[in-house]
């Protein structure tokens, strides 16, 4: 993917356990507020690992601590054998970070921006020149290299932002909401680029997102974060199995005259785990047990609801999130919407701790 001058360092940086990142009992408090609450997890070398959660869940705080931009209140993490607190300089040499805010100078051209940041890394000039050209080519911005980034579309700016984090050829790349605010086409391009980087260079990638599609299409494993805790951690496929077992199903209901009292009466049913309203007429309901279908229909009819359609759905990650936390990913963590009954999820042993 990249020439010899930009080939990744071949040393094996993994920890004794084979993980590239090992997080242990990480906690971050802002005053009395606990933003990250005693979390532990491992990220394997060459893995794309996702932190999925609503606004305010603590995703960026975790990423900022791992990338040494903020210090933990308690606990620590080892990245490529280096402690983020005791050996922060070594950690910085081997990571790249794309933060929520794009970091670049609008009046400088794409090339000038990259040159500026490359010089901060202390990369020798001949290596840097070649690397910038290759990276620009990689994200198809070569013909725009001499244009001011202030004239770029958001998608183009994000592409510059991402390659800026690759100038030091990091072993580990942290991406904070890399597709936020991008149009669908630019999001696809960024996702493709992340996949390519991971596949061809073996870069370990940790990504935060509240977009289901990013988590689903990109990540080898996903940690679902809510209120500073990891409430589940597994592959997308296995997470979905949590609600596609023999007992649990997702129902989609179209109700012509959908009103709050109908939703309340569905929520009150014992076999209903969670309810989310998709639009004026559609509900998504996670249910368990043989009687669920009949009970939901009875509850709607008891409130004079008119059911137009009802179907069984394949669960999505949104359903998984709803099932585990009782609220939707698009709800922010501090505006938790009561969703009635929902079952707490017990994290599998040895995974999310
Ligand atoms: N420097 C700070 N001082 C005080 N509180 C903070 C600080 N940084 C973050 N927080 C709080 O910690 C919580 C977690 O914030 P964080 O930015 O990590 O969430 P997030 O999951 O990244 O959310 P989003 O999806 O909106 O980016 C929030 O309630 C936030 O207000
Ligand atoms: Mg964030």
mmCIF file of C-alpha atoms and ligand atoms in Angstrom:
data_model
loop_
_atom_site.group_PDB
_atom_site.id
_atom_site.type_symbol
_atom_site.label_atom_id
_atom_site.label_comp_id
_atom_site.label_asym_id
_atom_site.label_seq_id
_atom_site.Cartn_x
_atom_site.Cartn_y
_atom_site.Cartn_z
ATOM 1 C CA UNK A 1 0.000 0.000 0.000
ATOM 2 C CA UNK A 2 2.837 2.400 0.878
ATOM 3 C CA UNK A 3 6.436 2.489 -0.304
ATOM 4 C CA UNK A 4 9.459 1.316 1.706
ATOM 5 C CA UNK A 5 10.071 4.776 3.058
ATOM 6 C CA UNK A 6 6.673 4.632 4.671
ATOM 7 C CA UNK A 7 6.500 0.963 5.592
ATOM 8 C CA UNK A 8 5.391 0.397 9.142
ATOM 9 C CA UNK A 9 8.012 -0.527 11.676
ATOM 10 C CA UNK A 10 8.112 -4.308 11.725
ATOM 11 C CA UNK A 11 8.840 -4.826 15.436
ATOM 12 C CA UNK A 12 6.166 -6.688 17.351
ATOM 13 C CA UNK A 13 4.761 -4.202 19.785
ATOM 14 C CA UNK A 14 2.106 -6.401 21.309
ATOM 15 C CA UNK A 15 1.918 -7.015 25.043
ATOM 16 C CA UNK A 16 2.711 -10.378 26.608
ATOM 17 C CA UNK A 17 -0.922 -11.402 26.231
ATOM 18 C CA UNK A 18 -0.784 -10.614 22.487
ATOM 19 C CA UNK A 19 -2.973 -7.509 22.786
ATOM 20 C CA UNK A 20 -1.954 -4.242 21.197
ATOM 21 C CA UNK A 21 -4.006 -2.290 23.742
ATOM 22 C CA UNK A 22 -4.712 -3.522 27.242
ATOM 23 C CA UNK A 23 -6.991 -1.353 29.345
ATOM 24 C CA UNK A 24 -7.265 -2.044 33.061
ATOM 25 C CA UNK A 25 -9.764 -0.535 35.478
ATOM 26 C CA UNK A 26 -9.680 2.792 33.671
ATOM 27 C CA UNK A 27 -11.619 5.506 35.470
ATOM 28 C CA UNK A 28 -12.016 9.217 34.761
ATOM 29 C CA UNK A 29 -13.787 11.617 37.071
ATOM 30 C CA UNK A 30 -14.572 15.270 36.403
ATOM 31 C CA UNK A 31 -15.236 16.501 39.949
ATOM 32 C CA UNK A 32 -17.806 14.071 41.320
ATOM 33 C CA UNK A 33 -18.977 13.038 37.873
ATOM 34 C CA UNK A 34 -17.709 9.652 36.717
ATOM 35 C CA UNK A 35 -17.270 9.861 32.923
ATOM 36 C CA UNK A 36 -15.397 6.551 32.588
ATOM 37 C CA UNK A 37 -16.274 3.974 35.186
ATOM 38 C CA UNK A 38 -13.693 1.260 35.907
ATOM 39 C CA UNK A 39 -13.487 -0.270 32.438
ATOM 40 C CA UNK A 40 -11.165 -3.054 31.265
ATOM 41 C CA UNK A 41 -10.763 -4.540 27.803
ATOM 42 C CA UNK A 42 -8.142 -5.704 25.298
ATOM 43 C CA UNK A 43 -7.700 -4.779 21.642
ATOM 44 C CA UNK A 44 -5.852 -7.325 19.508
ATOM 45 C CA UNK A 45 -3.085 -6.436 17.118
ATOM 46 C CA UNK A 46 -4.532 -5.668 13.674
ATOM 47 C CA UNK A 47 -8.079 -5.419 14.971
ATOM 48 C CA UNK A 48 -10.652 -2.729 14.187
ATOM 49 C CA UNK A 49 -12.253 -2.181 17.566
ATOM 50 C CA UNK A 50 -15.323 0.012 18.038
ATOM 51 C CA UNK A 51 -16.660 1.956 20.996
ATOM 52 C CA UNK A 52 -20.356 2.428 20.302
ATOM 53 C CA UNK A 53 -22.552 4.571 22.502
ATOM 54 C CA UNK A 54 -24.809 7.634 22.758
ATOM 55 C CA UNK A 55 -23.702 11.235 23.255
ATOM 56 C CA UNK A 56 -22.024 11.645 26.609
ATOM 57 C CA UNK A 57 -21.358 7.922 27.093
ATOM 58 C CA UNK A 58 -17.635 8.522 27.621
ATOM 59 C CA UNK A 59 -16.244 7.384 24.239
ATOM 60 C CA UNK A 60 -14.089 10.432 23.504
ATOM 61 C CA UNK A 61 -12.857 10.542 27.089
ATOM 62 C CA UNK A 62 -11.619 6.948 26.756
ATOM 63 C CA UNK A 63 -9.897 7.791 23.473
ATOM 64 C CA UNK A 64 -8.324 10.948 24.874
ATOM 65 C CA UNK A 65 -6.882 9.002 27.803
ATOM 66 C CA UNK A 66 -5.532 6.213 25.573
ATOM 67 C CA UNK A 67 -3.919 8.759 23.270
ATOM 68 C CA UNK A 68 -2.272 10.481 26.304
ATOM 69 C CA UNK A 69 -4.221 13.738 25.849
ATOM 70 C CA UNK A 70 -5.856 13.297 29.238
ATOM 71 C CA UNK A 71 -4.770 11.381 32.320
ATOM 72 C CA UNK A 72 -6.859 8.721 34.053
ATOM 73 C CA UNK A 73 -8.121 9.254 37.582
ATOM 74 C CA UNK A 74 -7.522 5.561 38.257
ATOM 75 C CA UNK A 75 -6.327 2.511 36.343
ATOM 76 C CA UNK A 76 -4.149 2.510 33.281
ATOM 77 C CA UNK A 77 -3.595 1.086 29.819
ATOM 78 C CA UNK A 78 -0.669 -0.511 28.044
ATOM 79 C CA UNK A 79 -0.277 0.247 24.346
ATOM 80 C CA UNK A 80 2.280 -1.815 22.460
ATOM 81 C CA UNK A 81 4.024 -2.634 25.728
ATOM 82 C CA UNK A 82 4.118 0.982 26.957
ATOM 83 C CA UNK A 83 2.182 2.359 29.901
ATOM 84 C CA UNK A 84 0.137 5.402 28.843
ATOM 85 C CA UNK A 85 0.969 7.190 32.088
ATOM 86 C CA UNK A 86 4.577 6.160 32.739
ATOM 87 C CA UNK A 87 5.778 5.953 29.112
ATOM 88 C CA UNK A 88 3.537 8.503 27.413
ATOM 89 C CA UNK A 89 6.331 9.679 25.083
ATOM 90 C CA UNK A 90 6.827 6.156 23.719
ATOM 91 C CA UNK A 91 3.075 5.733 23.326
ATOM 92 C CA UNK A 92 2.823 8.972 21.323
ATOM 93 C CA UNK A 93 5.453 7.761 18.879
ATOM 94 C CA UNK A 94 3.381 4.787 17.889
ATOM 95 C CA UNK A 95 -0.134 6.244 17.751
ATOM 96 C CA UNK A 96 -2.108 8.579 15.523
ATOM 97 C CA UNK A 97 -5.305 10.319 16.541
ATOM 98 C CA UNK A 98 -8.141 11.802 14.537
ATOM 99 C CA UNK A 99 -10.111 13.770 17.096
ATOM 100 C CA UNK A 100 -13.737 14.934 16.913
ATOM 101 C CA UNK A 101 -12.636 18.369 15.762
ATOM 102 C CA UNK A 102 -10.707 18.648 12.502
ATOM 103 C CA UNK A 103 -7.255 20.034 13.148
ATOM 104 C CA UNK A 104 -5.943 22.013 10.163
ATOM 105 C CA UNK A 105 -5.330 25.525 8.907
ATOM 106 C CA UNK A 106 -7.890 26.706 6.348
ATOM 107 C CA UNK A 107 -5.537 29.156 4.643
ATOM 108 C CA UNK A 108 -2.848 26.561 4.089
ATOM 109 C CA UNK A 109 -3.074 24.117 1.211
ATOM 110 C CA UNK A 110 -3.523 20.387 1.838
ATOM 111 C CA UNK A 111 0.170 19.830 1.242
ATOM 112 C CA UNK A 112 1.243 22.749 3.459
ATOM 113 C CA UNK A 113 -0.946 21.487 6.303
ATOM 114 C CA UNK A 114 0.573 18.018 6.068
ATOM 115 C CA UNK A 115 4.055 19.463 5.810
ATOM 116 C CA UNK A 116 3.511 21.556 8.945
ATOM 117 C CA UNK A 117 2.322 18.594 11.026
ATOM 118 C CA UNK A 118 4.979 16.294 9.557
ATOM 119 C CA UNK A 119 7.686 18.730 10.681
ATOM 120 C CA UNK A 120 6.224 18.681 14.209
ATOM 121 C CA UNK A 121 6.757 14.904 14.181
ATOM 122 C CA UNK A 122 10.393 15.517 13.233
ATOM 123 C CA UNK A 123 10.137 13.402 10.074
ATOM 124 C CA UNK A 124 13.187 13.911 7.784
ATOM 125 C CA UNK A 125 12.267 16.218 4.878
ATOM 126 C CA UNK A 126 12.962 13.786 2.024
ATOM 127 C CA UNK A 127 10.899 11.060 3.720
ATOM 128 C CA UNK A 128 8.123 13.529 4.503
ATOM 129 C CA UNK A 129 7.862 14.804 0.904
ATOM 130 C CA UNK A 130 7.410 11.293 -0.416
ATOM 131 C CA UNK A 131 5.040 10.284 2.365
ATOM 132 C CA UNK A 132 2.774 13.302 1.847
ATOM 133 C CA UNK A 133 2.524 12.572 -1.887
ATOM 134 C CA UNK A 134 1.672 8.934 -1.221
ATOM 135 C CA UNK A 135 -0.899 9.710 1.427
ATOM 136 C CA UNK A 136 -2.588 12.344 -0.751
ATOM 137 C CA UNK A 137 -2.707 9.831 -3.583
ATOM 138 C CA UNK A 138 -4.143 7.213 -1.250
ATOM 139 C CA UNK A 139 -7.168 9.411 -0.494
ATOM 140 C CA UNK A 140 -7.380 10.694 -4.084
ATOM 141 C CA UNK A 141 -6.518 14.281 -3.257
ATOM 142 C CA UNK A 142 -3.388 14.626 -5.385
ATOM 143 C CA UNK A 143 -4.986 17.044 -7.805
ATOM 144 C CA UNK A 144 -6.176 19.229 -4.920
ATOM 145 C CA UNK A 145 -2.869 19.205 -3.032
ATOM 146 C CA UNK A 146 -2.137 22.894 -3.738
ATOM 147 C CA UNK A 147 -5.634 24.166 -2.947
ATOM 148 C CA UNK A 148 -6.404 25.812 0.394
ATOM 149 C CA UNK A 149 -8.266 23.366 2.661
ATOM 150 C CA UNK A 150 -10.732 26.148 3.495
ATOM 151 C CA UNK A 151 -12.154 25.639 -0.006
ATOM 152 C CA UNK A 152 -12.622 21.861 0.498
ATOM 153 C CA UNK A 153 -15.879 20.002 1.106
ATOM 154 C CA UNK A 154 -16.309 18.435 4.560
ATOM 155 C CA UNK A 155 -15.510 14.999 3.128
ATOM 156 C CA UNK A 156 -12.276 16.238 1.533
ATOM 157 C CA UNK A 157 -11.249 17.986 4.749
ATOM 158 C CA UNK A 158 -11.864 14.807 6.712
ATOM 159 C CA UNK A 159 -9.663 12.875 4.288
ATOM 160 C CA UNK A 160 -6.826 15.361 4.946
ATOM 161 C CA UNK A 161 -7.557 15.114 8.658
ATOM 162 C CA UNK A 162 -7.242 11.324 8.599
ATOM 163 C CA UNK A 163 -3.989 11.229 6.630
ATOM 164 C CA UNK A 164 -2.545 13.877 8.943
ATOM 165 C CA UNK A 165 -2.815 11.269 11.697
ATOM 166 C CA UNK A 166 -0.926 8.786 9.500
ATOM 167 C CA UNK A 167 2.148 10.932 8.890
ATOM 168 C CA UNK A 168 4.154 9.167 11.612
ATOM 169 C CA UNK A 169 2.989 5.758 10.280
ATOM 170 C CA UNK A 170 1.308 4.779 13.543
ATOM 171 C CA UNK A 171 0.904 1.197 14.721
ATOM 172 C CA UNK A 172 -2.331 2.220 16.403
ATOM 173 C CA UNK A 173 -4.818 4.696 14.985
ATOM 174 C CA UNK A 174 -7.522 6.284 17.142
ATOM 175 C CA UNK A 175 -10.486 7.671 15.231
ATOM 176 C CA UNK A 176 -13.105 9.704 17.080
ATOM 177 C CA UNK A 177 -16.384 9.723 15.094
ATOM 178 C CA UNK A 178 -14.619 9.767 11.710
ATOM 179 C CA UNK A 179 -17.828 9.919 9.650
ATOM 180 C CA UNK A 180 -19.679 12.481 11.770
ATOM 181 C CA UNK A 181 -21.189 15.223 9.606
ATOM 182 C CA UNK A 182 -20.152 13.587 6.339
ATOM 183 C CA UNK A 183 -22.525 12.980 3.449
ATOM 184 C CA UNK A 184 -23.265 9.285 2.719
ATOM 185 C CA UNK A 185 -20.768 9.085 -0.163
ATOM 186 C CA UNK A 186 -17.925 10.604 1.887
ATOM 187 C CA UNK A 187 -18.776 8.267 4.774
ATOM 188 C CA UNK A 188 -18.448 5.282 2.451
ATOM 189 C CA UNK A 189 -15.087 6.581 1.199
ATOM 190 C CA UNK A 190 -13.729 7.085 4.720
ATOM 191 C CA UNK A 191 -14.927 3.616 5.765
ATOM 192 C CA UNK A 192 -13.290 2.069 2.703
ATOM 193 C CA UNK A 193 -10.059 3.869 3.479
ATOM 194 C CA UNK A 194 -10.057 2.709 7.115
ATOM 195 C CA UNK A 195 -10.626 -0.896 5.992
ATOM 196 C CA UNK A 196 -7.852 -0.677 3.410
ATOM 197 C CA UNK A 197 -5.409 0.786 5.909
ATOM 198 C CA UNK A 198 -6.186 -1.976 8.362
ATOM 199 C CA UNK A 199 -6.001 -4.759 5.812
ATOM 200 C CA UNK A 200 -2.935 -3.683 3.882
ATOM 201 C CA UNK A 201 -0.836 -2.134 6.654
ATOM 202 C CA UNK A 202 -2.118 -4.161 9.606
ATOM 203 C CA UNK A 203 -2.796 -0.963 11.561
ATOM 204 C CA UNK A 204 -4.697 -1.568 14.791
ATOM 205 C CA UNK A 205 -7.657 0.799 14.741
ATOM 206 C CA UNK A 206 -9.865 1.956 17.561
ATOM 207 C CA UNK A 207 -12.896 3.929 16.511
ATOM 208 C CA UNK A 208 -15.650 5.658 18.462
ATOM 209 C CA UNK A 209 -19.034 6.063 16.902
ATOM 210 C CA UNK A 210 -22.715 6.354 17.573
ATOM 211 C CA UNK A 211 -23.468 5.325 13.993
ATOM 212 C CA UNK A 212 -24.650 1.733 13.811
ATOM 213 C CA UNK A 213 -23.531 1.433 10.218
ATOM 214 C CA UNK A 214 -19.924 2.295 11.099
ATOM 215 C CA UNK A 215 -19.860 -0.231 13.901
ATOM 216 C CA UNK A 216 -21.543 -2.904 11.806
ATOM 217 C CA UNK A 217 -19.524 -2.510 8.622
ATOM 218 C CA UNK A 218 -16.125 -1.689 10.052
ATOM 219 C CA UNK A 219 -15.492 -3.246 13.405
ATOM 220 C CA UNK A 220 -14.199 -6.732 14.170
ATOM 221 C CA UNK A 221 -15.505 -6.307 17.701
ATOM 222 C CA UNK A 222 -17.699 -3.679 19.301
ATOM 223 C CA UNK A 223 -17.801 -2.493 22.904
ATOM 224 C CA UNK A 224 -21.154 -0.946 23.733
ATOM 225 C CA UNK A 225 -20.562 1.972 26.105
ATOM 226 C CA UNK A 226 -23.258 3.543 28.243
ATOM 227 C CA UNK A 227 -22.780 5.929 31.170
ATOM 228 C CA UNK A 228 -19.023 5.337 31.192
ATOM 229 C CA UNK A 229 -19.295 1.552 31.383
ATOM 230 C CA UNK A 230 -18.858 -1.195 28.826
ATOM 231 C CA UNK A 231 -22.155 -3.031 28.951
ATOM 232 C CA UNK A 232 -21.390 -5.576 26.200
ATOM 233 C CA UNK A 233 -18.427 -6.524 24.049
ATOM 234 C CA UNK A 234 -18.398 -8.935 21.134
ATOM 235 C CA UNK A 235 -18.602 -9.192 17.356
ATOM 236 C CA UNK A 236 -21.633 -7.592 15.723
ATOM 237 C CA UNK A 237 -22.904 -11.056 14.820
ATOM 238 C CA UNK A 238 -22.660 -12.357 18.374
ATOM 239 C CA UNK A 239 -24.179 -9.211 19.852
ATOM 240 C CA UNK A 240 -27.186 -9.658 17.569
ATOM 241 C CA UNK A 241 -27.520 -13.248 18.719
ATOM 242 C CA UNK A 242 -28.371 -11.859 22.152
ATOM 243 C CA UNK A 243 -31.783 -10.973 20.786
ATOM 244 C CA UNK A 244 -32.234 -13.552 18.085
ATOM 245 C CA UNK A 245 -32.212 -16.519 20.428
ATOM 246 C CA UNK A 246 -35.088 -18.959 20.743
ATOM 247 C CA UNK A 247 -36.846 -16.729 23.223
ATOM 248 C CA UNK A 248 -36.387 -13.155 22.025
ATOM 249 C CA UNK A 249 -37.595 -11.449 18.843
ATOM 250 C CA UNK A 250 -37.908 -8.018 17.300
ATOM 251 C CA UNK A 251 -41.381 -7.049 16.085
ATOM 252 C CA UNK A 252 -42.209 -4.121 13.851
ATOM 253 C CA UNK A 253 -45.740 -2.816 14.111
ATOM 254 C CA UNK A 254 -47.542 -0.299 11.942
ATOM 255 C CA UNK A 255 -50.401 1.289 13.836
ATOM 256 C CA UNK A 256 -52.579 3.742 11.899
ATOM 257 C CA UNK A 257 -53.656 5.727 14.959
ATOM 258 C CA UNK A 258 -50.523 5.448 17.104
ATOM 259 C CA UNK A 259 -50.905 7.476 20.323
ATOM 260 C CA UNK A 260 -48.854 7.491 23.583
ATOM 261 C CA UNK A 261 -51.401 5.444 25.557
ATOM 262 C CA UNK A 262 -50.978 2.551 23.086
ATOM 263 C CA UNK A 263 -47.191 2.651 23.570
ATOM 264 C CA UNK A 264 -47.625 2.776 27.354
ATOM 265 C CA UNK A 265 -49.903 -0.203 27.319
ATOM 266 C CA UNK A 266 -47.422 -2.222 25.189
ATOM 267 C CA UNK A 267 -44.598 -1.292 27.561
ATOM 268 C CA UNK A 268 -46.625 -2.542 30.499
ATOM 269 C CA UNK A 269 -46.734 -6.095 29.109
ATOM 270 C CA UNK A 270 -44.465 -8.490 31.022
ATOM 271 C CA UNK A 271 -43.000 -10.112 27.894
ATOM 272 C CA UNK A 272 -42.051 -6.744 26.312
ATOM 273 C CA UNK A 273 -38.387 -5.908 26.933
ATOM 274 C CA UNK A 274 -38.165 -2.562 25.117
ATOM 275 C CA UNK A 275 -40.136 -0.329 22.757
ATOM 276 C CA UNK A 276 -38.877 2.315 20.392
ATOM 277 C CA UNK A 277 -40.976 4.592 18.175
ATOM 278 C CA UNK A 278 -39.540 4.904 14.680
ATOM 279 C CA UNK A 279 -41.990 7.448 13.237
ATOM 280 C CA UNK A 280 -45.680 8.511 13.468
ATOM 281 C CA UNK A 281 -47.002 5.018 12.818
ATOM 282 C CA UNK A 282 -44.190 2.500 13.406
ATOM 283 C CA UNK A 283 -42.976 0.815 16.594
ATOM 284 C CA UNK A 284 -40.057 -1.557 17.084
ATOM 285 C CA UNK A 285 -40.665 -3.875 19.989
ATOM 286 C CA UNK A 286 -38.291 -6.390 21.555
ATOM 287 C CA UNK A 287 -40.269 -9.222 23.094
ATOM 288 C CA UNK A 288 -39.675 -12.613 24.671
ATOM 289 C CA UNK A 289 -41.803 -15.702 25.154
ATOM 290 C CA UNK A 290 -44.442 -17.617 23.153
ATOM 291 C CA UNK A 291 -47.315 -15.373 24.210
ATOM 292 C CA UNK A 292 -45.641 -12.118 23.163
ATOM 293 C CA UNK A 293 -47.237 -11.733 19.727
ATOM 294 C CA UNK A 294 -50.799 -12.278 21.025
ATOM 295 C CA UNK A 295 -50.255 -10.098 24.071
ATOM 296 C CA UNK A 296 -49.006 -7.153 22.005
ATOM 297 C CA UNK A 297 -51.944 -7.411 19.584
ATOM 298 C CA UNK A 298 -54.403 -7.578 22.506
ATOM 299 C CA UNK A 299 -52.815 -4.532 24.170
ATOM 300 C CA UNK A 300 -53.067 -2.452 20.987
ATOM 301 C CA UNK A 301 -56.675 -3.471 20.354
ATOM 302 C CA UNK A 302 -57.636 -2.787 23.989
ATOM 303 C CA UNK A 303 -56.679 0.845 23.325
ATOM 304 C CA UNK A 304 -58.613 0.876 20.011
ATOM 305 C CA UNK A 305 -55.390 0.826 18.004
ATOM 306 C CA UNK A 306 -55.643 -0.155 14.347
ATOM 307 C CA UNK A 307 -52.816 -2.491 13.289
ATOM 308 C CA UNK A 308 -51.962 -2.117 9.582
ATOM 309 C CA UNK A 309 -48.973 -4.459 9.505
ATOM 310 C CA UNK A 310 -46.814 -6.561 11.787
ATOM 311 C CA UNK A 311 -43.560 -8.347 10.980
ATOM 312 C CA UNK A 312 -40.684 -10.194 12.588
ATOM 313 C CA UNK A 313 -37.339 -8.483 11.962
ATOM 314 C CA UNK A 314 -33.701 -9.481 11.950
ATOM 315 C CA UNK A 315 -32.159 -7.656 14.918
ATOM 316 C CA UNK A 316 -29.893 -4.677 14.293
ATOM 317 C CA UNK A 317 -27.222 -3.259 16.578
ATOM 318 C CA UNK A 318 -29.748 -0.538 17.483
ATOM 319 C CA UNK A 319 -32.019 -3.291 18.826
ATOM 320 C CA UNK A 320 -29.118 -4.781 20.762
ATOM 321 C CA UNK A 321 -28.380 -1.409 22.304
ATOM 322 C CA UNK A 322 -32.037 -0.848 23.153
ATOM 323 C CA UNK A 323 -32.323 -4.309 24.663
ATOM 324 C CA UNK A 324 -29.255 -3.918 26.850
ATOM 325 C CA UNK A 325 -29.621 -0.308 27.983
ATOM 326 C CA UNK A 326 -33.336 0.370 27.645
ATOM 327 C CA UNK A 327 -32.755 3.433 25.494
ATOM 328 C CA UNK A 328 -31.704 4.257 21.971
ATOM 329 C CA UNK A 329 -28.227 5.195 20.804
ATOM 330 C CA UNK A 330 -29.544 8.460 19.423
ATOM 331 C CA UNK A 331 -30.695 9.463 22.927
ATOM 332 C CA UNK A 332 -27.906 11.134 24.821
ATOM 333 C CA UNK A 333 -26.717 9.434 28.004
ATOM 334 C CA UNK A 334 -27.946 12.271 30.184
ATOM 335 C CA UNK A 335 -31.386 12.391 28.557
ATOM 336 C CA UNK A 336 -32.244 8.792 29.136
ATOM 337 C CA UNK A 337 -35.768 8.115 27.930
ATOM 338 C CA UNK A 338 -37.596 5.600 30.095
ATOM 339 C CA UNK A 339 -38.427 2.633 27.940
ATOM 340 C CA UNK A 340 -40.274 0.575 30.500
ATOM 341 C CA UNK A 341 -39.078 -2.921 31.132
ATOM 342 C CA UNK A 342 -35.802 -4.061 29.778
ATOM 343 C CA UNK A 343 -33.566 -6.852 30.836
ATOM 344 C CA UNK A 344 -30.082 -6.099 32.048
ATOM 345 C CA UNK A 345 -27.362 -7.808 30.124
ATOM 346 C CA UNK A 346 -24.679 -9.750 31.945
ATOM 347 C CA UNK A 347 -21.359 -9.328 30.111
ATOM 348 C CA UNK A 348 -19.829 -12.673 29.104
ATOM 349 C CA UNK A 349 -16.954 -13.748 31.362
ATOM 350 C CA UNK A 350 -13.567 -12.698 30.072
ATOM 351 C CA UNK A 351 -14.916 -10.131 27.652
ATOM 352 C CA UNK A 352 -16.344 -6.849 28.871
ATOM 353 C CA UNK A 353 -15.328 -6.406 32.476
HETATM 354 N N1 LIG B 1 -13.269 18.255 30.487
HETATM 355 C C1 LIG B 1 -14.454 17.871 30.967
HETATM 356 N N2 LIG B 1 -14.966 18.431 32.084
HETATM 357 C C2 LIG B 1 -16.154 18.038 32.600
HETATM 358 N N3 LIG B 1 -16.940 17.068 32.044
HETATM 359 C C3 LIG B 1 -16.464 16.501 30.931
HETATM 360 C C4 LIG B 1 -15.219 16.860 30.331
HETATM 361 N N4 LIG B 1 -15.041 16.091 29.223
HETATM 362 C C5 LIG B 1 -16.121 15.287 29.140
HETATM 363 N N5 LIG B 1 -16.973 15.530 30.153
HETATM 364 C C6 LIG B 1 -18.253 14.843 30.405
HETATM 365 O O1 LIG B 1 -17.998 13.444 30.394
HETATM 366 C C7 LIG B 1 -19.067 12.766 29.756
HETATM 367 C C8 LIG B 1 -18.520 11.928 28.630
HETATM 368 O O2 LIG B 1 -18.088 12.809 27.593
HETATM 369 P P1 LIG B 1 -17.483 12.268 26.243
HETATM 370 O O3 LIG B 1 -17.117 13.452 25.431
HETATM 371 O O4 LIG B 1 -16.439 11.279 26.542
HETATM 372 O O5 LIG B 1 -18.738 11.506 25.610
HETATM 373 P P2 LIG B 1 -18.914 10.866 24.166
HETATM 374 O O6 LIG B 1 -19.391 9.473 24.385
HETATM 375 O O7 LIG B 1 -17.690 11.055 23.376
HETATM 376 O O8 LIG B 1 -20.100 11.720 23.577
HETATM 377 P P3 LIG B 1 -20.350 12.269 22.074
HETATM 378 O O9 LIG B 1 -21.009 11.142 21.329
HETATM 379 O O10 LIG B 1 -21.271 13.419 22.285
HETATM 380 O O11 LIG B 1 -19.038 12.677 21.473
HETATM 381 C C9 LIG B 1 -20.064 13.832 29.302
HETATM 382 O O12 LIG B 1 -21.094 13.922 30.253
HETATM 383 C C10 LIG B 1 -19.235 15.098 29.282
HETATM 384 O O13 LIG B 1 -20.028 16.226 29.534
HETATM 385 MG MG1 LIG B 2 -17.261 12.056 21.634
#
